[in-house]
XYZ file of C-alpha atoms in Angstrom:
553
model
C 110.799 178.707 97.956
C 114.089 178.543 99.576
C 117.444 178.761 97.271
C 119.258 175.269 97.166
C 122.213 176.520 99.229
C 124.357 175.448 101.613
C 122.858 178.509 103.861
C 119.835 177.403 103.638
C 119.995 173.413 104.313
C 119.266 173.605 107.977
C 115.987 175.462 107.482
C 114.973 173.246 104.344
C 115.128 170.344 106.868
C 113.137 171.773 109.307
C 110.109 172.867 107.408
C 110.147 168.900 105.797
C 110.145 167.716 109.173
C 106.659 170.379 109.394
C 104.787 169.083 106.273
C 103.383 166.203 104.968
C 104.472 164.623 101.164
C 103.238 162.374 98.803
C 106.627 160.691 98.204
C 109.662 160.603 99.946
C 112.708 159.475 97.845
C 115.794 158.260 100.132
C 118.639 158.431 98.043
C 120.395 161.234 96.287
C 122.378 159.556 93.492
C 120.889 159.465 90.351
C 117.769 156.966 90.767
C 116.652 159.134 93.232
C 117.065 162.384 91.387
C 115.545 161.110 88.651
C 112.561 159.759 90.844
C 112.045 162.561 92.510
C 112.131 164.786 89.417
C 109.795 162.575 87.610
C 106.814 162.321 90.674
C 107.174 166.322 91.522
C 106.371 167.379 87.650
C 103.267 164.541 87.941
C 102.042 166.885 90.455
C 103.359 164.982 93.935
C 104.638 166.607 96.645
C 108.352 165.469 97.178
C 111.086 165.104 99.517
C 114.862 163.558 99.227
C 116.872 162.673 101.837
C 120.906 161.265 101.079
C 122.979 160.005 103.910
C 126.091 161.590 102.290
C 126.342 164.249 99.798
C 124.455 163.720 96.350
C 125.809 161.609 93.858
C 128.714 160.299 96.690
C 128.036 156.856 96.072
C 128.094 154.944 92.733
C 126.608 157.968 90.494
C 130.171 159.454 90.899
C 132.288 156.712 90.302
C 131.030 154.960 86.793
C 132.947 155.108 83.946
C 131.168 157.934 83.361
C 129.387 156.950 80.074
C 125.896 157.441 79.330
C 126.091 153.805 76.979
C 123.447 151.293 75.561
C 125.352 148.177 77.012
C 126.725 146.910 73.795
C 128.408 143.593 75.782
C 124.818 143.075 77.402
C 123.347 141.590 73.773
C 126.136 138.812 74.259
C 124.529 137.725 77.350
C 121.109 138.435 75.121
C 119.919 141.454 77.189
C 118.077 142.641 74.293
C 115.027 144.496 75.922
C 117.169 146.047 78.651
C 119.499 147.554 75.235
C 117.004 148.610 73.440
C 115.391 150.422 76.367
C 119.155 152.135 77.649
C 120.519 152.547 74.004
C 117.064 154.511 73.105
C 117.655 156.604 76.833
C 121.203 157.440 75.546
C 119.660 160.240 72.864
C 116.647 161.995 75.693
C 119.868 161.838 78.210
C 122.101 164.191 75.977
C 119.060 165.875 74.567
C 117.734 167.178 78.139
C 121.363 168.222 79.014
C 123.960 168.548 76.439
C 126.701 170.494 78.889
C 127.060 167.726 80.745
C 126.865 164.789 78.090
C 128.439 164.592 74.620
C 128.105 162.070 71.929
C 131.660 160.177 71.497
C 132.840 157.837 68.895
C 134.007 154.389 70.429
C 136.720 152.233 68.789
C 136.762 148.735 69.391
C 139.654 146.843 67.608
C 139.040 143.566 67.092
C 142.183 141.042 67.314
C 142.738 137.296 66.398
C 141.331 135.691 69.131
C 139.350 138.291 70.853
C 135.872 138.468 72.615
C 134.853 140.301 69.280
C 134.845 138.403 65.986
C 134.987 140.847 63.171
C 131.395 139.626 61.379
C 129.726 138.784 65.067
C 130.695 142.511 65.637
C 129.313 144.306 62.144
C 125.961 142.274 62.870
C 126.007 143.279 67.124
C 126.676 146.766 66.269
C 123.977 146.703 63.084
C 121.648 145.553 65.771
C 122.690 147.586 68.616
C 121.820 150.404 65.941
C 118.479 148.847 65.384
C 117.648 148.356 69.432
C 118.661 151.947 69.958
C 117.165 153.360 67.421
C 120.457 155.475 66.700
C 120.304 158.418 64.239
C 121.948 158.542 60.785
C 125.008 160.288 61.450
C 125.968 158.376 64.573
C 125.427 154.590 63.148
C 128.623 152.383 63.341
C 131.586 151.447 60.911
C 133.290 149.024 60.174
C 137.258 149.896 59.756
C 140.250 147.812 58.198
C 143.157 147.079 60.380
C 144.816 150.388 58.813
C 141.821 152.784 59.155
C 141.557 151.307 62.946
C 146.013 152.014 63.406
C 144.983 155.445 61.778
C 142.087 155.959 64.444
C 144.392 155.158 67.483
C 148.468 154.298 66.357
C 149.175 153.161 69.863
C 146.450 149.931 70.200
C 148.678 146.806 69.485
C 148.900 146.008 65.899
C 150.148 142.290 65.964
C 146.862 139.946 65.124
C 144.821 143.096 64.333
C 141.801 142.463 61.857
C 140.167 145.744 61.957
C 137.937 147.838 64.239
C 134.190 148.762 64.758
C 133.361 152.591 65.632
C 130.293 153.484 66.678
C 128.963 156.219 69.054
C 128.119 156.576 72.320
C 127.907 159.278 75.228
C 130.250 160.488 77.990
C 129.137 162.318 80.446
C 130.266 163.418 84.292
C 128.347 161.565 86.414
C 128.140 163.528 89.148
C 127.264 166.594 87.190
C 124.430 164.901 86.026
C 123.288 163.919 89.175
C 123.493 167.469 90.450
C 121.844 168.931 87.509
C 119.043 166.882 87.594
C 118.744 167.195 91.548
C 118.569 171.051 90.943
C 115.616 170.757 88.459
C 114.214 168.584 90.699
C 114.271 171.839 93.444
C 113.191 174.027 90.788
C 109.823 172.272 90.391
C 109.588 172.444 93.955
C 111.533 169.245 95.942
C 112.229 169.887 99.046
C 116.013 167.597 99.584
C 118.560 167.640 101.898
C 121.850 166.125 101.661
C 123.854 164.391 104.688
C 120.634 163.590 106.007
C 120.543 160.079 107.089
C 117.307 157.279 107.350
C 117.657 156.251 111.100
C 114.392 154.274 111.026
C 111.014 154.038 109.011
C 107.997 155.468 110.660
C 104.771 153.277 110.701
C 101.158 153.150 111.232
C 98.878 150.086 110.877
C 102.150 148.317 109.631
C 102.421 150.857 106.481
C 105.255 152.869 106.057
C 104.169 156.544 106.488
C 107.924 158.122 106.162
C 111.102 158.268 107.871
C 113.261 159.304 111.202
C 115.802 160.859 109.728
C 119.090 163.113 111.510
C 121.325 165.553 110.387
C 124.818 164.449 110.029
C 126.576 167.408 111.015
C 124.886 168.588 113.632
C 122.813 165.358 114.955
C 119.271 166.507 115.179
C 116.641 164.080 114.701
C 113.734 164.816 112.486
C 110.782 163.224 111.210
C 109.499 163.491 107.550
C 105.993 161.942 106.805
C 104.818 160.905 103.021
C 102.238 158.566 101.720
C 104.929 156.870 99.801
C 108.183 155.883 100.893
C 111.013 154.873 97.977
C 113.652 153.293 98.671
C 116.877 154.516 95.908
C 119.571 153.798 97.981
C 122.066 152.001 95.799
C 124.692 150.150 97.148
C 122.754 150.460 100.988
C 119.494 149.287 99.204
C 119.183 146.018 101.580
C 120.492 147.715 104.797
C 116.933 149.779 104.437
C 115.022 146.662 103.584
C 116.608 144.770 106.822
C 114.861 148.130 108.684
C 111.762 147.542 107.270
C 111.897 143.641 107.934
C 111.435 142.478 104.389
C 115.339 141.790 103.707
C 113.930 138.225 101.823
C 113.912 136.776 98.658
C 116.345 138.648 95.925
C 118.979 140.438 97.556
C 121.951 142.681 95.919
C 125.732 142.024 95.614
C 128.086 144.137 95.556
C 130.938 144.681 93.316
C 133.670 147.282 92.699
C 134.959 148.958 90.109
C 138.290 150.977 90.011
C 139.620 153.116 87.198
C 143.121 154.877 86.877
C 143.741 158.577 85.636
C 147.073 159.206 84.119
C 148.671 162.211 81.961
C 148.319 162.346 78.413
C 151.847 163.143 78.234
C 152.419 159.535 79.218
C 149.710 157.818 77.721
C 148.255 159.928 74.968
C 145.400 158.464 73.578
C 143.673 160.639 71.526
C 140.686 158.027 70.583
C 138.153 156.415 73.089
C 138.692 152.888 72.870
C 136.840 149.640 74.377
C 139.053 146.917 74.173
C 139.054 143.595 75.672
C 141.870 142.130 77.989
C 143.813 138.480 78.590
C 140.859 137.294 80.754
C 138.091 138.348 78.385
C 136.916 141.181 80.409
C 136.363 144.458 78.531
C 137.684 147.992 79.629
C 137.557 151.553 78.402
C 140.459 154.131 77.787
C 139.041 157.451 77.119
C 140.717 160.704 76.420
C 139.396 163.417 78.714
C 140.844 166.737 79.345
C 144.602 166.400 78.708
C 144.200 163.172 80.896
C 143.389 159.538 79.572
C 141.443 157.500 82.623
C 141.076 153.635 82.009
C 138.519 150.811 83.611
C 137.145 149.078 85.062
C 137.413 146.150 87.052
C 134.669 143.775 88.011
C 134.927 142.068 91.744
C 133.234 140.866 94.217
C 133.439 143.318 97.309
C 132.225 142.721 100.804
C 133.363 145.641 102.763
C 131.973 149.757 103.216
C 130.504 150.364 100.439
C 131.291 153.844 101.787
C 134.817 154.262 100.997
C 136.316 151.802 98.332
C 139.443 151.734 97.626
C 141.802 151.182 94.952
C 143.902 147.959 95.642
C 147.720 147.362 94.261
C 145.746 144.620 92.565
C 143.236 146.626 90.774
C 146.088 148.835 89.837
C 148.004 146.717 88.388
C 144.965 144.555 86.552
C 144.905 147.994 85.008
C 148.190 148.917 84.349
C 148.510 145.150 82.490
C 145.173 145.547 80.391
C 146.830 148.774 79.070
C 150.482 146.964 78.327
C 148.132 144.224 76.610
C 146.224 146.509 74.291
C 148.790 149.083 74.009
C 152.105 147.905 73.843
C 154.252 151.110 73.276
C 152.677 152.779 76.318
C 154.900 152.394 79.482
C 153.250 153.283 81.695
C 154.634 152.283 85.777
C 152.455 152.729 88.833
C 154.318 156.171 89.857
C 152.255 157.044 86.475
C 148.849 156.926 88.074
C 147.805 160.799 89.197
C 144.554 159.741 89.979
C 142.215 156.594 91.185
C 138.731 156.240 91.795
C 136.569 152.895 92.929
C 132.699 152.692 92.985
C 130.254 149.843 94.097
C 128.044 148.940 92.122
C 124.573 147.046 93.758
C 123.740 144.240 91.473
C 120.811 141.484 91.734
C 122.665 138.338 93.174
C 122.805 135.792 90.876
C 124.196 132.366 92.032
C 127.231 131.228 90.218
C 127.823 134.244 88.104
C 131.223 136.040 87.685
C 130.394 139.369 88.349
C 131.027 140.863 85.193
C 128.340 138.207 83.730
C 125.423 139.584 85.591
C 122.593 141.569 84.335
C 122.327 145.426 84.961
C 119.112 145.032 84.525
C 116.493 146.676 87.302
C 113.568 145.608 89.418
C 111.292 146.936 91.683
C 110.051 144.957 94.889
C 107.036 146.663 97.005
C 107.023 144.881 100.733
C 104.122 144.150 102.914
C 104.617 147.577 104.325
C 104.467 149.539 101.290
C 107.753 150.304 101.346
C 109.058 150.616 97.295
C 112.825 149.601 96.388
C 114.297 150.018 93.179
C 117.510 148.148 92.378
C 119.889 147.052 90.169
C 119.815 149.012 86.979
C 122.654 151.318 85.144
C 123.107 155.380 84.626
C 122.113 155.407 81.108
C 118.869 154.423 82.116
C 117.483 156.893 84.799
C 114.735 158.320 83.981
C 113.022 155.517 82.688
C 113.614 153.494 86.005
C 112.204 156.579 87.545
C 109.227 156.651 85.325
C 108.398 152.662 86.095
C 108.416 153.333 89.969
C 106.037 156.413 89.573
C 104.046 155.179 87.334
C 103.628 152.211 89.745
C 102.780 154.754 92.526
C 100.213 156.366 90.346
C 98.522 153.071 89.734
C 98.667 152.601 93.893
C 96.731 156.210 94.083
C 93.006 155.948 95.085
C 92.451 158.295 92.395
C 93.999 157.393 89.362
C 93.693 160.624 87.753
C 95.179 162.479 90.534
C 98.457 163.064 88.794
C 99.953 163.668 85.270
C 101.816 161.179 83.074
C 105.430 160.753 83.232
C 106.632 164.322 81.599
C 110.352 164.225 81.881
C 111.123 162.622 78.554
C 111.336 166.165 76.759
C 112.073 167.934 80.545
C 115.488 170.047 80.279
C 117.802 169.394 83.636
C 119.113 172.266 85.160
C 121.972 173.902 83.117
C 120.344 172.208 79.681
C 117.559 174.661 78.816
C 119.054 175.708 75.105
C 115.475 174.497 73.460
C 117.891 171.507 72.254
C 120.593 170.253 71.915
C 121.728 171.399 68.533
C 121.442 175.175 69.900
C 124.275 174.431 72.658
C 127.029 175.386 70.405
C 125.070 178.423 69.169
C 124.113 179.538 72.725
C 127.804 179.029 73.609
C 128.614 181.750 70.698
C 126.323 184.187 71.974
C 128.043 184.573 75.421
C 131.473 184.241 73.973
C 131.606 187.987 74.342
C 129.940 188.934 77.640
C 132.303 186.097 78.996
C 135.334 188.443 77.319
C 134.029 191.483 78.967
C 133.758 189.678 82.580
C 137.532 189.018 82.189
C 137.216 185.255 81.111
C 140.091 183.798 78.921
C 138.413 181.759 75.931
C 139.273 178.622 77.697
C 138.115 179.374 81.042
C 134.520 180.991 79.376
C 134.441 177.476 77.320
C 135.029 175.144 80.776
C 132.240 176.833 82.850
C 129.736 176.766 80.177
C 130.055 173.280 79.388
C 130.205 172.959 83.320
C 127.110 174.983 84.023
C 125.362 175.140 80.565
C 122.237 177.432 80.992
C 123.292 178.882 84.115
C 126.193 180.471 82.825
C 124.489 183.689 83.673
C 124.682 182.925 87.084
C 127.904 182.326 86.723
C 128.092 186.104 84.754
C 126.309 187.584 88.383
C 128.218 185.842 90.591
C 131.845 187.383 88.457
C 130.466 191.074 88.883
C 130.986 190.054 92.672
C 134.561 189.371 92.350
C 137.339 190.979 94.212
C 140.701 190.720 92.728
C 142.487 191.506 96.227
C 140.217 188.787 97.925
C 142.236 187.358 101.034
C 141.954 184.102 99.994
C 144.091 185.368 96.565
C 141.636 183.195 94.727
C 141.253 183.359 90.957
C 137.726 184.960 89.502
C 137.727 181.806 87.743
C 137.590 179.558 91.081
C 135.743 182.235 92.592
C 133.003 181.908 90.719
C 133.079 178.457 90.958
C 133.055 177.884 94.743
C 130.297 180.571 95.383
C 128.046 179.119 93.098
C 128.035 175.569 94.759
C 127.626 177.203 98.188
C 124.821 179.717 96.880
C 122.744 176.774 94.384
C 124.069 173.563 94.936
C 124.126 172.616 98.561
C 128.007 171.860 99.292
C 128.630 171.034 102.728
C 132.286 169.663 102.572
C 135.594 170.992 100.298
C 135.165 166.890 99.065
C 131.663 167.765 97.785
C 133.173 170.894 95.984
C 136.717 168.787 94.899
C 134.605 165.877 93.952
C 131.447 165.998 92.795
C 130.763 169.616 91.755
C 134.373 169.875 89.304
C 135.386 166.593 89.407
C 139.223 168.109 90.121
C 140.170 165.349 92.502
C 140.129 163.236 89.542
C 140.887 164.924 86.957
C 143.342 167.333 87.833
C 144.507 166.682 91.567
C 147.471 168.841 91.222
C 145.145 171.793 91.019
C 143.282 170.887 94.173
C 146.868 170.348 95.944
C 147.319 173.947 94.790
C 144.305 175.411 95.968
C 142.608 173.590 98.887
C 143.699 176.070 101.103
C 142.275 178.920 99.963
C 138.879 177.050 99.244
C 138.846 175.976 102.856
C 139.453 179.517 104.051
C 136.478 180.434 101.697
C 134.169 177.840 102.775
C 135.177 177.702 106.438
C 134.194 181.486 106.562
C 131.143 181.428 104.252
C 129.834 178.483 106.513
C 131.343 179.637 110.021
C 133.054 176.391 110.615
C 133.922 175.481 114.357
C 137.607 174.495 114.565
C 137.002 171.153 115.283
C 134.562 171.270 111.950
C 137.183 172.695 109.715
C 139.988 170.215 110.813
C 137.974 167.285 110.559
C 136.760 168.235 106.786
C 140.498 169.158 106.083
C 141.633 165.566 107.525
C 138.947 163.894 105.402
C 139.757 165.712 101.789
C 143.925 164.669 102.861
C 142.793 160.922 103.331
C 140.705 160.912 100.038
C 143.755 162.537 98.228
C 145.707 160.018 99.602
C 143.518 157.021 98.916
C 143.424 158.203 95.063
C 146.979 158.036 94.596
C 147.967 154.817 97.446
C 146.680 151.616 97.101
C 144.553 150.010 100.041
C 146.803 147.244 101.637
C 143.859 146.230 104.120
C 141.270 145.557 101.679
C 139.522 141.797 101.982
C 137.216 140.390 99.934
């Protein structure tokens, strides 16, 4: 089977477009993933197609926490937490590198959303729903044990604090990760490969016309089962397959602010609710602290949303509000990033009111949609939609139960979680001999987990003279997304395969140049190619750190 590199894209197309599959997943955030992971290790033959690059959409702009939905059991959500807070635990145990248990503070003021007995018994239950282990169960704190926790959350009217666990992850990284065990078992997906139109016969969906984004050939890619995973574009595919009735999804957006620990240094992860009631996160990640999220309506491309001067400074005030000392100005703000998240419309609800909860619809056509839903929960939404297509199978038997609940994702294969630290150890010292400083050794293998070995190969490889006078460090970095996971575009490398543009955009001002020169040679760019992927990493720069002033709801 082909590698999952860039190289090799082209050809993986082709030889979809010359077989026939059980299930075709459209959508490469991480629903599809997930889906497609789950019905390839039952024993189906699967394809996934995504539009853009994987995880471009929402499953790269969350708040990037893998959490239970502690808020949902106020609007009485109870199966969906019990189900996401119990998905939390299989999340971090199938890939530990890329999601870590954190403890949460919330402080609880005079006032507040949060009463200081309604929260001991939510967070008792949430406990109970989730079925969280010993060690990780929460606490209640005074008001001096919660000051101690975090000395910059405003004191004035504080009661105390509950603390209780729950899991950050990068989004994106998990997307990819799971994508790439997804190949391993044998998927055959293609990024920047978009649906043009369904393919029928006898008024059943039999699979897809799909074309190449970057080069415009048309293909077609048959399957038994078409599933739609296509996030915020979920209806757009219905509205092709004429069943755009009944429950249909709204969009909101969600913006979050990255800003230097050397002006805001938080050194606790804190949920904390604001003037309006809402509730937003400041987490400590990285020598950066990144706060949201907003909750609005949004009508526009779901494509490219944008930060407004409003949702900045709805941030920048929540902050001021729950942390009074902290000055921080909008010239603070290195970083921005909004996502769209599709919700099931719900008449007369503010948007932060409705449920995150998922459903499945099946049209006359056969044509499956999964919507709604949050990250935490993945796999299981992917279990209920294959599970429903094993049920659909004329033989019943045909394929396996769902097997990804103890299934490692690429990167996590340590036999467990609690050997990550042990495995980290053990390469401590081949790291050391590669020419690896402690700190770069400890950022790739929490990057890459498992695959640090490839990481190892790919170092032996390394030229310090290289033209491009790129670091071994970067080197390593950039190869191994062309060579294993698919990048087209520098965004695709800047974005969702380090998550620099976020987290550390003066390092991608630094070194966008070389990486271009790297990737425009590895790939054999045209001219016209490698300006117009330069032009669209400068406008994505620029959109993190400038508001929108077009945007209209």
């Amino acid at each position: 089977m082909l590698k999952f590199s860039s190289s090799n894209r082209n050809t993986i197309l082709k030889e979809m477009a010359a077989e026939e599959f059980d299930v075709l997943v459209i959508g490469g955030g991480i629903t599809g993933a997930g889906i497609a992971l789950d019905a390839v290790t039952r024993g189906m033959k699967t394809a996934l197609v995504e539009m853009q690059d994987y995880a471009a959409g929402t499953s790269s702009r969350s708040t990037k926490l893998v959490h239970g939905g502690l808020r949902y059991l106020k609007q009485f959500e109870v199966k969906m937490v019990a189900e996401v807070g119990k998905e939390r635990a299989i999340v971090y145990e199938n890939g530990p590198h890329v999601t870590t248990p954190e403890w949460m503070l919330l402080p609880i003021h005079t006032g507040g959303t949060f009463g200081k007995i309604s929260t001991s018994i939510g967070l008792r239950i949430y406990d109970f729903l989730a079925d969280v282990k010993k060690g990780e169960r929460r606490r209640m704190l005074s008001s001096d044990a919660t000051i101690q926790k975090e000395p910059l959350i405003k004191s004035e009217g504080l009661k105390g604090g509950g603390y209780y666990v729950e899991y950050r992850t990068d989004d994106a990284r998990l997307t990819i990760e799971v994508i790439k065990e997804a190949v391993t078992q044998g998927v055959r997906a293609v990024n920047y490969t978009k649906v043009i139109d369904l393919l029928y016969r006898d008024e059943i969906v039999i699979g897809a016309i799909v074309e190449n984004q970057l080069d415009g050939s048309v293909h077609t890619i048959y399957a038994n089962k078409v599933i739609n995973a296509t996030g915020p574009w979920v209806d757009s595919l219905r509205d092709k397959d004429h069943s755009l009735s009944g429950k249909k999804l709204r969009l909101t957006k969600g913006v979050h602010l990255v800003i230097d620990q050397s002006r805001f240094p938080l050194k606790q992860a804190v949920y904390f609710d604001t003037p309006d009631r809402r509730m937003v996160f400041a987490i400590p990640r990285d020598g950066k602290t990144y706060v949201g999220t907003t909750d609005t309506y949004y009508g526009n491309d779901p494509i490219h949303p944008k930060m407004t001067a409003d949702d900045r400074d709805y941030i920048i005030h929540a902050i001021h509000y729950m942390f009074p000392t902290v000055d921080i100005k909008s010239e603070d703000i290195e970083s921005s990033w909004a996502g769209v998240r599709p919700l099931i419309y719900e008449e007369g609800k503010d948007p932060s009111e409705i449920s995150r909860k998922d459903e499945i619809w099946v049209s006359k056509s056969g044509l499956v949609t999964i919507a709604g839903g949050k990250l935490t929960g993945y796999r299981k939404m992917a279990e209920t939609v294959i599970d429903l297509i094993s049920l659909q199978s004329k033989d019943t038997n045909k394929y396996k139960a769902c097997q990804t609940k103890h299934l490692p994702i690429s990167g996590g294969h340590f036999d467990g979680s609690h050997n990550f630290v042990s495995f980290i150890e053990a390469k401590e010292n081949d790291a050391e001999l590669l020419g690896f400083s402690k700190d770069q050794y400890r950022k790739l293998v929490h990057r890459y987990g498992s695959n640090i070995d490839r990481i190892f190969g790919i170092a032996k490889t390394y030229e310090p003279n290289n033209k491009y006078g790129l670091p071994q460090e970067i080197y390593v970095q950039i190869v191994y997304s062309l060579e294993e996971e698919m990048i087209v575009k520098p965004v695709d490398f800047f974005i969702r395969r380090t998550g620099a543009l976020f987290f550390d955009i003066k390092w991608v001002y630094e070194w966008k140049e070389a990486i271009i020169g790297f990737m425009n040679d590895a790939l054999e760019w045209t001219n016209e190619e490698k300006a117009i992927y330069r032009e669209e990493l400068e406008t994505i720069l620029n959109d993190a750190i400038h508001p929108d002033p077009n945007e209209m709801i």
